[in-house]
Amino acid sequence: MASELIKKYYRTDTLPTIWCPGCGNGIITSAIVRAIDNLNLDRDKVCIVSGIGCSSRASGYLNFNTLHTTHGRALAFATGIKVANPSLTVIVITGDGDCAAIGGNHFIHACRRNIDLTTIMFNNSIYGMTGGQYSPSTPSMDKSTTTPYGNIDRNFDMCKLAMAAGATYVARSTSYHVQQLIKLIEKGIMHRGFSFIEAITMCPTYYGRKNKKGDGKEMLKWQKEHAVSVDNMKKFSKEELSDKFLIGEFLNIDEPEFTEKYDKMINSLKVNSDDK
Amino acid sequence: MMTVKLMQGNEAVVDAAIKAGLNFFAGYPITPSTEIAELCSEKLPLIGGKFIQMEDELSSMAAVIGASLAGAKAMTATSGPGFSLKQENIGFASMAEIPCVIVDVQRCGPSTGMPTMPSQGDVMQSRWGTHGDHPIIVMSPSSVKEAYEITIKAFNLTYKYRTPVILLLDEVIGHVRERIEIEDDPNVTNEKFNLPDVNEYIPYKNVLNGVSPFIPFGLGYKYHVTGLAHDEKGYPTNSTDVNERLMRRLLGKIENNRDDICVYDEKIRKDSDVLIVSYGSSARACKESMKMLGEAGINASFFKPITIWPFPEAHFKEISEKFKYIFVVEMNNGQLYLEIDRLVKGFGKVIKVNKFNGEYLTPQYIYEKVKESL
Ligand SMILES: Cc1ncc(C[n+]2csc(CCOP(=O)(O)OP(=O)(O)O)c2C)c(N)n1
Ligand code: SF4
């Protein structure tokens, strides 16, 4: 099955990937591919746009219309694609640094517009590609190459930010809970409007080593033990939840979508000018 | 057929762009370019096109590239500080060979400077604003009519050479209103090509003239576009050899086609040892000052590059030889001057005449500067 999917959707001439052994990027990428396969999307109409970072290299490995942009700007490029040609299914791959730091402003505005893009943010809690500096999602007091004494910054909860900014589909899962992740990505793609899916993943090379979190396998185990489903949240006390994070679907609402509103406006102008 | 109209430079750019097929504009308001965005927001939806006001200039440039890749004819417009913000993604468009037009209506700088005052301070930024050696085409009109014609040419060139084209207006040309005659059927050359077999399309092929056809996303040619150094298929590479070939092709497609790209205007007089070089609104002031010089017995010749980058090197070198003095007149502290001096290897023969305080260059000022240097 896996090799079938590789033949069908990957650019085999670009493999192997540049990713380190134990990196979670491969798992998340294949979750995206499985979601696309399950939905039976027309590959010629799928466009994958990414920023810059280890995770953003995923676009190059996948055989779709793929665009690897500048650091943090993937959502802005994707907005141009979607507005110019709304018939394309546009999926955005971004890292936590790419999306939350340099791309933060584009992120909140893409949410606000409720434009039909599906964004999957690979959250490995660190800047991988540049060698392990802290990102806006590095937990407080964790170590990185630029927080040698511990991170005194407070970190973002990007799902909450997405909801506050106006995204209409928001969910989170992990590279351990891959079946759930696939389902959430499928729902995000089918959702008409801005969908944000945070995928917690692991960078054993930098985040893992600096913070003594072990290898890829141990980091997966950590995800398993620290993730709590939103549906079961009530069963836990506040203390029990203090070192846990929530996974599942946080928001799924219907609101007018940007490109649809645009087309309506254009059509109403046509009607008006026909009246004259 | 011709239509006569009264219009502003900024308006001429919009009308010409629409004539050339513009159907996507993304931008962020900034003086003195704002009318371009406003007019696009009004006109594009009426023809089924899209206008989007993005959150800033970085995203506007990004959206323009995305839209172009999705098959739209795309443009953005800005001024000084916004032009600086666009630079990273202008470099992306050069590297990934995405057609697009960027209008920069120059204002007085540096920094936020004097927003409503004219300047020609972005000549070097338009050439070298982004990092790395890269291809670029920059054109600067000196009248509303020229703004119209050059905008059409900009769209033709951006597709022909798959490289961003920058329209460098100055505040005067952006805002002045003039009566112009417009051809109803301007020469818009939509590059037509037979779509290659899907499996045979190589987006960055090292072809003879340097340019593989540009095919938008969604038509079945699932290729990769990146700002990283890439091979002919578009895949990232760290091979210095592959990158060398890529860079030579990118630079060559412009260098080797100067004759096709470069547009200029000139009036070379026989018994004249003074040449005045100028562009944009400054060139207009020069024309007037040349009359004054003529009355004072100085027979000056004139050269106006409309394409500034690439500069028409060979031609200029040839004509420059016979002059004793070359004056370069511009609203900055001597940016095109550097290029002219380099070409002529001047030994004091190239003299700059400048204003960079936000004032216009007046014919009187130019006249006096030329006279006192002779
Ligand atoms: C404008 C700009 N600034 C900085 C960089 C350097 N840079 C490349 S990737 C990266 C961080 C990537 O981190 P993240 O988005 O978390 O992705 P990861 O590599 O962890 O998957 C940075 C800072 C850049 N390419 N461009
Ligand atoms: S540095 Fe980290 S994120 Fe990047 S490939 Fe290696 S493990 Fe993955």
XYZ file of C-alpha atoms and ligand atoms in Angstrom:
684
model
C 0.000 0.000 0.000
C 2.681 2.455 1.049
C 4.809 1.749 -2.021
C 1.734 2.118 -4.226
C 1.150 5.564 -2.783
C 4.785 6.462 -3.276
C 4.650 5.462 -6.925
C 1.414 7.342 -7.412
C 2.079 10.597 -5.586
C 5.804 11.087 -4.950
C 8.440 12.293 -7.374
C 10.534 9.192 -6.988
C 13.428 10.877 -8.814
C 13.738 13.348 -5.935
C 13.972 10.697 -3.204
C 15.465 10.023 -0.688
C 14.405 13.125 1.240
C 16.842 15.433 3.010
C 15.175 14.664 6.347
C 17.112 13.110 9.268
C 16.391 9.596 10.506
C 13.628 9.769 13.125
C 12.259 13.077 11.802
C 8.470 13.317 11.845
C 8.185 15.212 8.544
C 7.858 12.016 6.479
C 4.924 10.808 8.570
C 3.014 14.076 8.265
C 3.723 14.285 4.544
C 2.399 10.793 3.983
C -0.686 11.664 6.055
C -1.358 14.511 3.618
C -0.902 12.151 0.669
C -3.260 9.591 2.198
C -5.882 12.240 2.815
C -5.633 13.351 -0.836
C -5.849 9.716 -1.963
C -8.837 8.966 0.274
C -10.639 11.996 -1.141
C -9.716 10.907 -4.665
C -8.793 14.462 -5.656
C -7.808 15.273 -9.238
C -4.032 15.576 -8.946
C -3.834 18.091 -11.779
C -5.990 20.455 -9.755
C -4.109 20.092 -6.486
C -1.560 22.738 -5.699
C 0.859 22.339 -2.802
C 2.513 25.509 -1.578
C 5.180 25.629 1.116
C 7.419 28.172 2.821
C 11.018 27.597 3.877
C 12.210 25.123 6.477
C 12.782 21.368 6.682
C 9.056 20.665 6.641
C 8.481 22.994 3.700
C 10.737 20.788 1.566
C 7.828 18.338 1.391
C 6.357 20.122 -1.651
C 9.317 19.148 -3.831
C 8.847 15.441 -3.157
C 5.197 15.375 -4.168
C 3.956 15.077 -7.731
C 1.393 17.858 -7.902
C 1.571 21.501 -8.938
C 4.112 22.470 -6.289
C 5.458 25.826 -5.196
C 8.270 26.245 -2.671
C 8.202 29.938 -1.804
C 10.082 32.342 0.476
C 10.307 32.006 4.269
C 6.933 32.704 5.887
C 5.163 33.769 2.717
C 3.524 30.519 1.585
C 0.038 31.700 2.566
C 0.429 34.924 0.604
C 1.513 33.041 -2.548
C -1.318 30.555 -1.976
C -3.822 33.397 -1.656
C -2.789 34.652 -5.097
C -3.193 31.187 -6.601
C -6.601 30.614 -5.050
C -7.984 34.036 -5.926
C -6.735 33.780 -9.513
C -8.012 30.248 -9.996
C -10.549 29.123 -7.369
C -10.962 25.748 -9.094
C -7.600 24.643 -7.681
C -7.404 22.824 -4.346
C -4.641 24.623 -2.517
C -2.825 22.954 0.383
C -0.196 24.865 2.328
C 2.685 23.193 4.158
C 4.494 25.285 6.723
C 6.682 24.996 9.822
C 6.038 26.526 13.234
C 8.737 29.146 12.637
C 7.592 29.755 9.066
C 3.930 30.123 10.028
C 4.005 31.676 13.495
C 7.078 33.932 13.359
C 7.989 35.412 9.984
C 4.632 34.457 8.478
C 2.491 35.457 11.457
C 0.897 38.448 9.803
C 0.005 36.532 6.642
C -1.417 33.793 8.839
C -3.864 35.969 10.755
C -4.988 37.673 7.565
C -5.554 34.403 5.703
C -7.679 33.303 8.701
C -9.539 36.608 8.687
C -10.337 36.391 4.979
C -11.615 32.849 5.393
C -10.136 31.983 2.027
C -10.420 28.327 1.038
C -6.897 27.109 1.777
C -5.906 24.128 3.909
C -2.831 24.844 6.000
C -0.919 22.081 7.727
C 1.615 23.439 10.191
C 4.341 20.949 11.082
C 5.111 21.856 14.691
C 8.438 20.442 15.814
C 8.887 23.161 18.485
C 12.114 24.420 16.908
C 13.742 25.899 13.801
C 15.077 22.744 12.197
C 16.612 23.920 8.946
C 18.786 26.633 10.472
C 20.063 24.308 13.165
C 17.859 24.392 16.234
C 17.083 27.962 17.277
C 13.944 28.567 19.342
C 10.659 29.226 17.574
C 7.417 30.860 18.738
C 6.258 27.386 19.741
C 9.285 26.323 21.748
C 7.891 25.654 25.250
C 8.974 28.086 27.966
C 12.316 27.270 29.602
C 13.273 24.743 26.904
C 16.750 24.867 25.432
C 17.757 25.715 21.884
C 20.891 27.054 20.222
C 19.677 30.614 20.852
C 18.182 29.939 24.293
C 21.191 28.298 25.938
C 19.896 29.337 29.394
C 16.309 28.335 28.713
C 13.560 30.034 26.731
C 11.993 32.940 28.632
C 9.580 33.713 25.765
C 5.975 32.616 26.100
C 4.864 30.331 23.323
C 1.962 30.575 20.920
C -1.042 28.302 20.784
C -1.556 28.591 17.038
C -4.950 26.851 17.110
C -6.311 29.470 19.489
C -4.790 32.203 17.370
C -6.395 30.733 14.233
C -9.818 30.648 15.891
C -9.495 34.197 17.202
C -8.356 35.429 13.786
C -11.339 33.966 11.945
C -10.352 30.538 10.610
C -13.423 28.356 10.204
C -11.839 24.915 10.581
C -9.208 24.302 13.275
C -7.772 21.005 14.462
C -4.657 19.452 15.946
C -3.124 16.018 15.912
C 0.313 14.426 16.024
C 2.595 12.188 14.041
C 1.757 9.447 16.571
C -2.024 9.751 16.026
C -1.631 9.456 12.308
C -5.041 7.927 11.508
C -6.725 10.828 13.251
C -4.430 13.277 11.499
C -5.406 11.866 8.079
C -9.122 12.270 8.916
C -8.610 15.841 10.113
C -6.690 16.774 6.968
C -9.440 15.244 4.830
C -12.039 17.290 6.659
C -9.895 20.396 6.375
C -9.562 19.964 2.612
C -13.304 19.384 2.170
C -14.157 22.369 4.350
C -15.050 25.514 2.373
C -13.023 28.218 4.057
C -9.703 28.617 5.820
C -8.666 25.353 7.499
C -5.788 25.110 9.918
C -4.417 21.797 11.099
C -1.511 21.754 13.502
C 0.529 18.561 13.310
C 2.732 18.054 16.352
C 5.869 16.331 15.164
C 9.428 15.647 16.221
C 12.874 16.937 15.435
C 15.143 14.529 17.310
C 18.216 16.165 15.777
C 17.792 19.547 17.460
C 14.790 19.820 19.769
C 15.096 16.259 20.976
C 18.813 16.332 21.637
C 18.903 19.769 23.273
C 16.069 18.902 25.616
C 16.955 15.274 26.307
C 13.768 13.972 24.735
C 15.407 10.912 23.197
C 15.212 9.631 19.647
C 12.267 9.711 17.245
C 10.629 6.685 18.806
C 10.789 8.106 22.306
C 9.432 11.408 21.100
C 6.489 9.591 19.498
C 5.877 7.915 22.834
C 5.897 11.332 24.483
C 3.223 12.497 22.029
C 1.103 9.454 22.839
C 1.354 10.042 26.574
C 0.781 13.790 26.529
C -2.023 14.161 24.019
C -5.583 14.380 25.329
C -8.535 14.279 22.995
C -10.834 17.325 23.230
C -13.721 14.900 23.535
C -12.271 13.397 26.731
C -10.999 16.592 28.218
C -13.674 16.755 30.894
C -12.482 13.486 32.428
C -9.218 15.129 33.513
C -8.548 17.541 36.362
C -6.794 20.859 35.775
C -3.589 19.497 37.338
C -3.702 16.387 35.206
C -4.013 18.552 32.105
C -1.198 20.944 33.029
C 1.526 19.099 31.106
C -0.808 17.786 28.396
C -1.983 19.189 25.080
C -5.321 18.804 23.329
C -5.870 17.067 20.022
C -8.941 16.751 17.815
C -11.276 19.132 16.057
C -11.610 22.491 17.805
C -13.746 24.386 15.333
C -15.787 23.543 12.257
C -18.205 26.279 11.254
C -19.749 27.588 8.059
C -19.019 31.170 7.099
C -18.993 32.811 3.658
C -15.756 31.993 1.836
C -13.629 34.715 0.220
C -13.385 33.518 -3.404
C -17.085 32.629 -3.476
C -17.951 36.091 -2.239
C -15.668 37.516 -4.906
C -17.352 35.567 -7.675
C -20.754 36.679 -6.408
C -19.616 40.288 -6.487
C -18.350 39.926 -10.071
C -21.599 38.298 -11.126
C -23.707 41.000 -9.519
C -21.693 43.617 -11.395
C -22.387 41.789 -14.640
C -26.118 41.784 -13.878
C -26.018 45.480 -13.096
C -24.232 46.346 -16.308
C -26.654 44.161 -18.297
C -29.512 46.160 -16.770
C -28.201 49.383 -18.206
C -8.129 53.895 -34.818
C -7.143 56.345 -32.136
C -8.988 57.572 -29.089
C -8.121 60.879 -27.460
C -8.175 60.995 -23.667
C -7.128 63.184 -20.782
C -5.470 61.046 -18.181
C -3.013 60.784 -15.361
C 0.165 58.686 -15.601
C -1.035 56.258 -12.954
C -4.334 55.930 -14.792
C -2.557 55.290 -18.098
C -0.674 52.407 -16.492
C -3.939 50.812 -15.355
C -5.731 51.277 -18.676
C -2.777 49.955 -20.640
C -2.321 47.004 -18.309
C -5.972 46.057 -18.755
C -5.547 46.395 -22.520
C -2.592 44.040 -22.204
C -4.745 41.500 -20.384
C -4.293 42.391 -16.706
C -6.771 40.412 -14.630
C -5.113 40.286 -11.216
C -3.778 43.054 -9.022
C -2.554 42.758 -5.441
C -1.229 45.744 -3.566
C -0.937 47.827 -0.422
C -1.649 51.578 -0.472
C 1.273 53.978 -0.618
C 1.658 57.500 -1.986
C 2.207 58.331 -4.826
C 1.175 55.001 -6.364
C -2.211 54.627 -4.681
C -4.389 55.631 -7.662
C -3.169 52.515 -9.456
C -4.614 50.262 -6.747
C -7.805 52.310 -6.510
C -8.421 52.198 -10.244
C -7.714 48.463 -10.384
C -10.188 47.842 -7.559
C -12.804 49.663 -9.597
C -12.070 48.330 -13.063
C -10.928 44.733 -12.664
C -14.106 43.196 -11.165
C -16.084 44.728 -14.039
C -14.157 42.569 -16.495
C -14.131 39.490 -14.276
C -10.640 40.239 -12.954
C -9.529 40.293 -9.341
C -8.182 43.026 -7.101
C -7.006 42.181 -3.624
C -5.633 44.526 -1.011
C -3.132 42.428 0.869
C -1.823 42.952 4.404
C 1.474 44.456 3.202
C 3.858 44.667 0.250
C 5.592 41.358 0.878
C 2.322 39.512 0.565
C 1.215 41.624 -2.409
C 4.300 40.580 -4.336
C 3.801 36.977 -3.226
C 0.145 36.979 -4.276
C 1.062 38.400 -7.676
C 3.523 35.560 -8.251
C 0.973 32.983 -7.087
C -1.714 34.454 -9.342
C 0.618 34.495 -12.327
C 1.438 30.849 -11.704
C -2.282 30.138 -11.617
C -2.677 31.668 -15.077
C -3.533 35.312 -14.403
C -1.827 38.349 -15.918
C -0.687 39.981 -12.710
C 0.641 43.330 -11.550
C 1.347 45.224 -8.347
C 2.190 48.876 -7.698
C 4.039 50.623 -4.914
C 6.461 53.396 -3.962
C 9.845 53.574 -2.187
C 9.380 51.840 1.192
C 6.942 49.338 -0.283
C 9.328 48.647 -3.152
C 11.999 47.746 -0.583
C 9.610 45.281 1.046
C 8.873 43.589 -2.253
C 12.487 42.895 -3.048
C 12.822 39.377 -1.623
C 9.920 38.144 -3.701
C 11.019 40.065 -6.797
C 14.154 37.948 -6.516
C 11.944 34.886 -6.271
C 10.131 35.855 -9.477
C 13.478 36.319 -11.260
C 14.817 32.989 -10.056
C 11.632 30.997 -10.639
C 10.931 32.868 -13.910
C 7.389 33.963 -13.153
C 5.994 36.725 -15.389
C 4.720 39.795 -13.497
C 4.811 43.563 -13.664
C 5.807 45.741 -10.708
C 5.133 49.474 -10.827
C 7.232 51.691 -8.589
C 6.108 55.313 -8.537
C 9.182 56.808 -6.942
C 8.940 59.246 -4.075
C 11.574 61.171 -2.198
C 13.647 58.941 0.113
C 15.433 57.379 1.915
C 13.104 55.714 4.404
C 9.652 57.286 4.558
C 11.283 60.473 3.274
C 8.870 62.918 1.672
C 5.913 60.861 0.478
C 4.357 63.402 -1.876
C 7.594 64.743 -3.330
C 9.162 63.491 -6.557
C 12.404 61.604 -6.897
C 14.220 59.164 -9.122
C 15.984 57.525 -6.226
C 15.142 53.908 -7.009
C 17.205 53.429 -10.165
C 19.764 51.290 -8.384
C 17.197 49.619 -6.139
C 15.266 48.561 -9.211
C 18.399 46.904 -10.573
C 20.003 45.581 -7.405
C 17.345 45.693 -4.700
C 17.114 41.971 -4.382
C 20.097 39.833 -3.456
C 22.301 37.977 -5.870
C 22.953 38.421 -9.565
C 19.626 38.196 -11.273
C 17.830 39.080 -14.495
C 15.520 42.077 -14.510
C 13.984 44.545 -16.952
C 13.304 48.128 -15.843
C 11.552 50.776 -17.943
C 10.928 54.420 -17.140
C 8.440 56.530 -19.114
C 8.610 60.315 -19.327
C 5.059 61.142 -20.363
C 1.565 59.816 -19.882
C 1.544 58.538 -23.451
C 4.832 56.769 -22.885
C 3.514 55.318 -19.617
C 0.700 53.799 -21.622
C 2.918 52.369 -24.343
C 5.596 51.127 -22.004
C 3.076 49.313 -19.829
C 1.941 47.325 -22.867
C 5.563 46.592 -23.718
C 6.207 45.537 -20.095
C 3.535 42.844 -20.303
C 4.863 41.640 -23.641
C 8.396 41.406 -22.282
C 7.559 39.745 -18.976
C 6.030 36.804 -20.832
C 8.568 36.721 -23.600
C 11.496 36.531 -21.185
C 9.778 35.053 -18.106
C 11.271 37.708 -15.925
C 9.691 40.398 -13.748
C 9.455 43.791 -15.429
C 9.613 46.931 -13.310
C 7.937 50.130 -14.415
C 9.779 52.997 -12.825
C 7.622 56.098 -12.769
C 8.401 59.214 -10.819
C 5.781 61.139 -8.882
C 5.504 63.723 -11.655
C 4.681 61.190 -14.343
C 2.395 59.283 -11.976
C 0.295 62.335 -11.195
C 0.493 64.618 -14.233
C -2.591 64.772 -16.448
C -2.041 64.932 -20.178
C -4.065 64.651 -23.316
C -3.010 61.503 -25.087
C -3.919 59.603 -28.188
C -4.306 55.903 -27.646
C -4.261 53.263 -30.289
C -7.373 51.168 -29.944
C -5.453 48.076 -30.899
C -2.075 48.198 -29.229
C 0.423 45.559 -30.100
C -0.181 43.029 -27.336
C 1.795 39.930 -28.168
C 0.410 37.085 -26.183
C 3.153 34.536 -26.630
C 1.332 31.676 -28.277
C 2.919 28.269 -28.231
C 1.767 24.761 -28.817
C 1.385 23.069 -25.474
C 4.044 20.371 -25.295
C 3.247 16.794 -24.333
C 2.706 16.667 -20.576
C 5.553 14.225 -20.059
C 7.917 16.223 -22.212
C 7.571 19.615 -20.573
C 10.775 20.736 -18.907
C 9.995 24.066 -17.255
C 13.580 25.286 -16.899
C 15.141 23.726 -19.960
C 18.456 25.129 -21.050
C 17.069 26.110 -24.445
C 18.900 28.186 -27.003
C 17.142 31.512 -26.464
C 17.088 30.903 -22.718
C 13.367 30.645 -22.185
C 11.165 27.563 -21.935
C 7.453 28.227 -22.353
C 5.687 29.311 -19.180
C 2.742 27.039 -18.449
C 0.446 27.876 -15.558
C -0.614 25.435 -12.854
C -3.763 23.406 -13.305
C -3.286 22.276 -16.904
C -1.723 18.929 -16.034
C 1.965 19.898 -16.077
C 2.705 19.096 -12.471
C 6.097 20.721 -12.029
C 8.030 22.182 -9.132
C 8.730 25.869 -8.672
C 11.296 26.993 -6.122
C 13.501 29.958 -5.308
C 16.353 27.565 -4.573
C 18.945 26.853 -7.234
C 17.300 24.199 -9.355
C 17.881 21.875 -12.272
C 15.956 21.954 -15.543
C 12.997 20.175 -13.984
C 12.860 22.684 -11.153
C 14.215 20.381 -8.451
C 16.516 21.926 -5.841
C 20.205 21.218 -6.264
C 23.475 21.989 -4.554
C 25.483 21.239 -7.668
C 27.634 24.233 -8.478
C 27.755 23.128 -12.125
C 23.993 22.996 -12.444
C 23.698 26.368 -10.722
C 26.342 27.841 -13.000
C 24.322 26.765 -16.050
C 21.134 28.134 -14.521
C 22.685 31.504 -13.683
C 24.292 31.851 -17.101
C 20.976 31.128 -18.766
C 19.040 33.545 -16.524
C 21.474 36.389 -17.078
C 22.017 35.503 -20.736
C 18.359 35.625 -21.704
C 18.404 39.364 -20.949
C 22.004 40.226 -21.894
C 21.759 38.517 -25.275
C 18.509 40.208 -26.158
C 19.320 43.829 -25.388
C 18.393 44.897 -28.902
C 14.902 43.541 -28.485
C 14.432 44.831 -24.943
C 16.023 48.274 -25.055
C 13.914 51.240 -26.070
C 15.337 54.765 -26.170
C 14.797 58.154 -27.650
C 17.586 60.351 -28.971
C 18.363 63.525 -30.838
C 21.987 63.510 -31.864
C 23.090 66.722 -33.572
C 26.020 66.996 -35.919
C 28.014 69.911 -34.579
C 27.425 69.265 -30.928
C 29.884 68.403 -28.209
C 27.375 68.361 -25.359
C 25.169 65.349 -24.705
C 22.399 65.457 -22.139
C 21.215 62.126 -20.775
C 18.020 61.964 -18.789
C 14.857 59.909 -18.262
C 11.433 60.152 -16.656
C 10.106 63.609 -15.860
C 13.647 65.012 -15.740
C 13.954 64.316 -19.443
C 11.006 66.634 -20.022
C 12.744 69.458 -18.176
C 15.893 68.791 -20.221
C 14.063 69.327 -23.500
C 13.116 72.827 -22.359
C 16.596 73.606 -21.087
C 18.054 72.535 -24.442
C 16.062 75.293 -26.112
C 17.547 77.765 -23.659
C 21.015 76.398 -24.344
C 20.408 76.714 -28.075
C 19.538 80.367 -27.649
C 22.811 80.787 -25.789
C 24.641 79.218 -28.726
C 25.131 75.775 -27.241
C 23.991 73.029 -29.559
C 23.202 70.126 -27.239
C 22.323 66.541 -28.171
C 20.000 64.381 -26.151
C 19.684 60.739 -25.150
C 16.784 59.310 -23.177
C 16.851 55.662 -22.150
C 13.322 54.311 -21.698
C 14.648 50.867 -20.864
C 17.077 51.637 -18.079
C 18.048 48.053 -17.231
C 19.480 46.438 -19.210
C 21.087 49.643 -20.437
C 21.592 49.902 -24.224
C 25.347 49.620 -23.658
C 26.767 49.076 -27.109
C 24.666 51.756 -28.743
C 25.397 54.273 -26.030
C 29.138 53.643 -26.126
C 29.098 54.251 -29.829
C 27.246 57.562 -29.734
C 29.018 58.835 -26.618
C 32.444 58.868 -28.228
C 32.016 62.091 -30.175
C 30.988 64.219 -27.191
C 33.277 66.324 -25.059
C 30.749 66.642 -22.231
C 28.020 64.267 -21.101
C 25.543 65.596 -18.553
C 23.427 63.077 -16.656
C 20.362 64.792 -15.265
C 18.284 63.025 -12.607
C 16.372 63.558 -9.344
C 18.836 61.704 -7.138
C 22.478 62.078 -6.225
C 23.700 60.405 -9.404
C 22.504 56.836 -9.887
C 22.270 56.446 -13.649
C 25.355 58.682 -13.685
C 27.320 55.755 -12.264
C 26.315 53.552 -15.182
C 27.070 56.224 -17.782
C 30.427 57.037 -16.240
C 31.272 53.327 -16.204
C 30.382 52.932 -19.874
C 32.202 56.019 -21.046
C 35.113 55.591 -18.649
C 34.672 59.325 -18.414
C 37.915 60.944 -17.196
C 35.879 63.909 -16.075
C 33.783 63.997 -19.213
C 30.608 62.807 -17.465
C 29.035 65.446 -15.233
C 26.029 64.927 -12.995
C 23.186 67.393 -12.571
C 20.965 66.516 -9.653
C 18.297 67.427 -7.162
C 17.486 65.119 -4.296
C 15.633 67.348 -1.845
C 12.141 66.692 -3.186
C 12.146 69.555 -5.680
C 11.575 69.130 -9.392
C 14.404 69.706 -11.771
C 13.561 72.899 -13.615
C 14.775 73.787 -17.111
C 16.382 76.912 -15.666
C 18.348 74.914 -13.092
C 19.582 72.424 -15.679
C 20.465 75.213 -18.067
C 22.519 77.003 -15.439
C 24.305 73.849 -14.288
C 25.260 72.934 -17.833
C 26.395 76.451 -18.648
C 28.588 76.822 -15.620
C 30.330 73.468 -16.285
C 31.309 74.249 -19.875
C 13.905 35.924 5.200
C 14.549 34.713 5.751
N 14.983 34.712 7.019
C 15.594 33.626 7.521
C 15.762 32.506 6.756
C 16.472 31.312 7.341
N 15.593 30.206 7.675
C 15.416 29.150 6.855
S 14.428 27.979 7.474
C 14.235 28.840 8.917
C 13.441 28.301 10.059
C 12.600 27.148 9.744
O 11.918 26.732 10.877
P 10.492 26.142 10.814
O 9.596 26.995 10.003
O 10.033 25.839 12.186
O 10.693 24.798 9.954
P 11.513 23.478 10.279
O 12.826 23.614 9.589
O 11.647 23.350 11.747
O 10.670 22.413 9.666
C 14.926 30.044 8.878
C 14.972 30.994 9.993
C 15.296 32.544 5.435
N 15.419 31.506 4.601
N 14.693 33.643 4.968
S 16.674 18.975 11.486
Fe 14.911 18.254 12.608
S 13.148 18.913 11.410
Fe 14.944 19.045 10.108
S 15.021 17.105 9.034
Fe 16.318 16.886 10.815
S 14.953 16.053 12.369
Fe 13.656 16.845 10.774
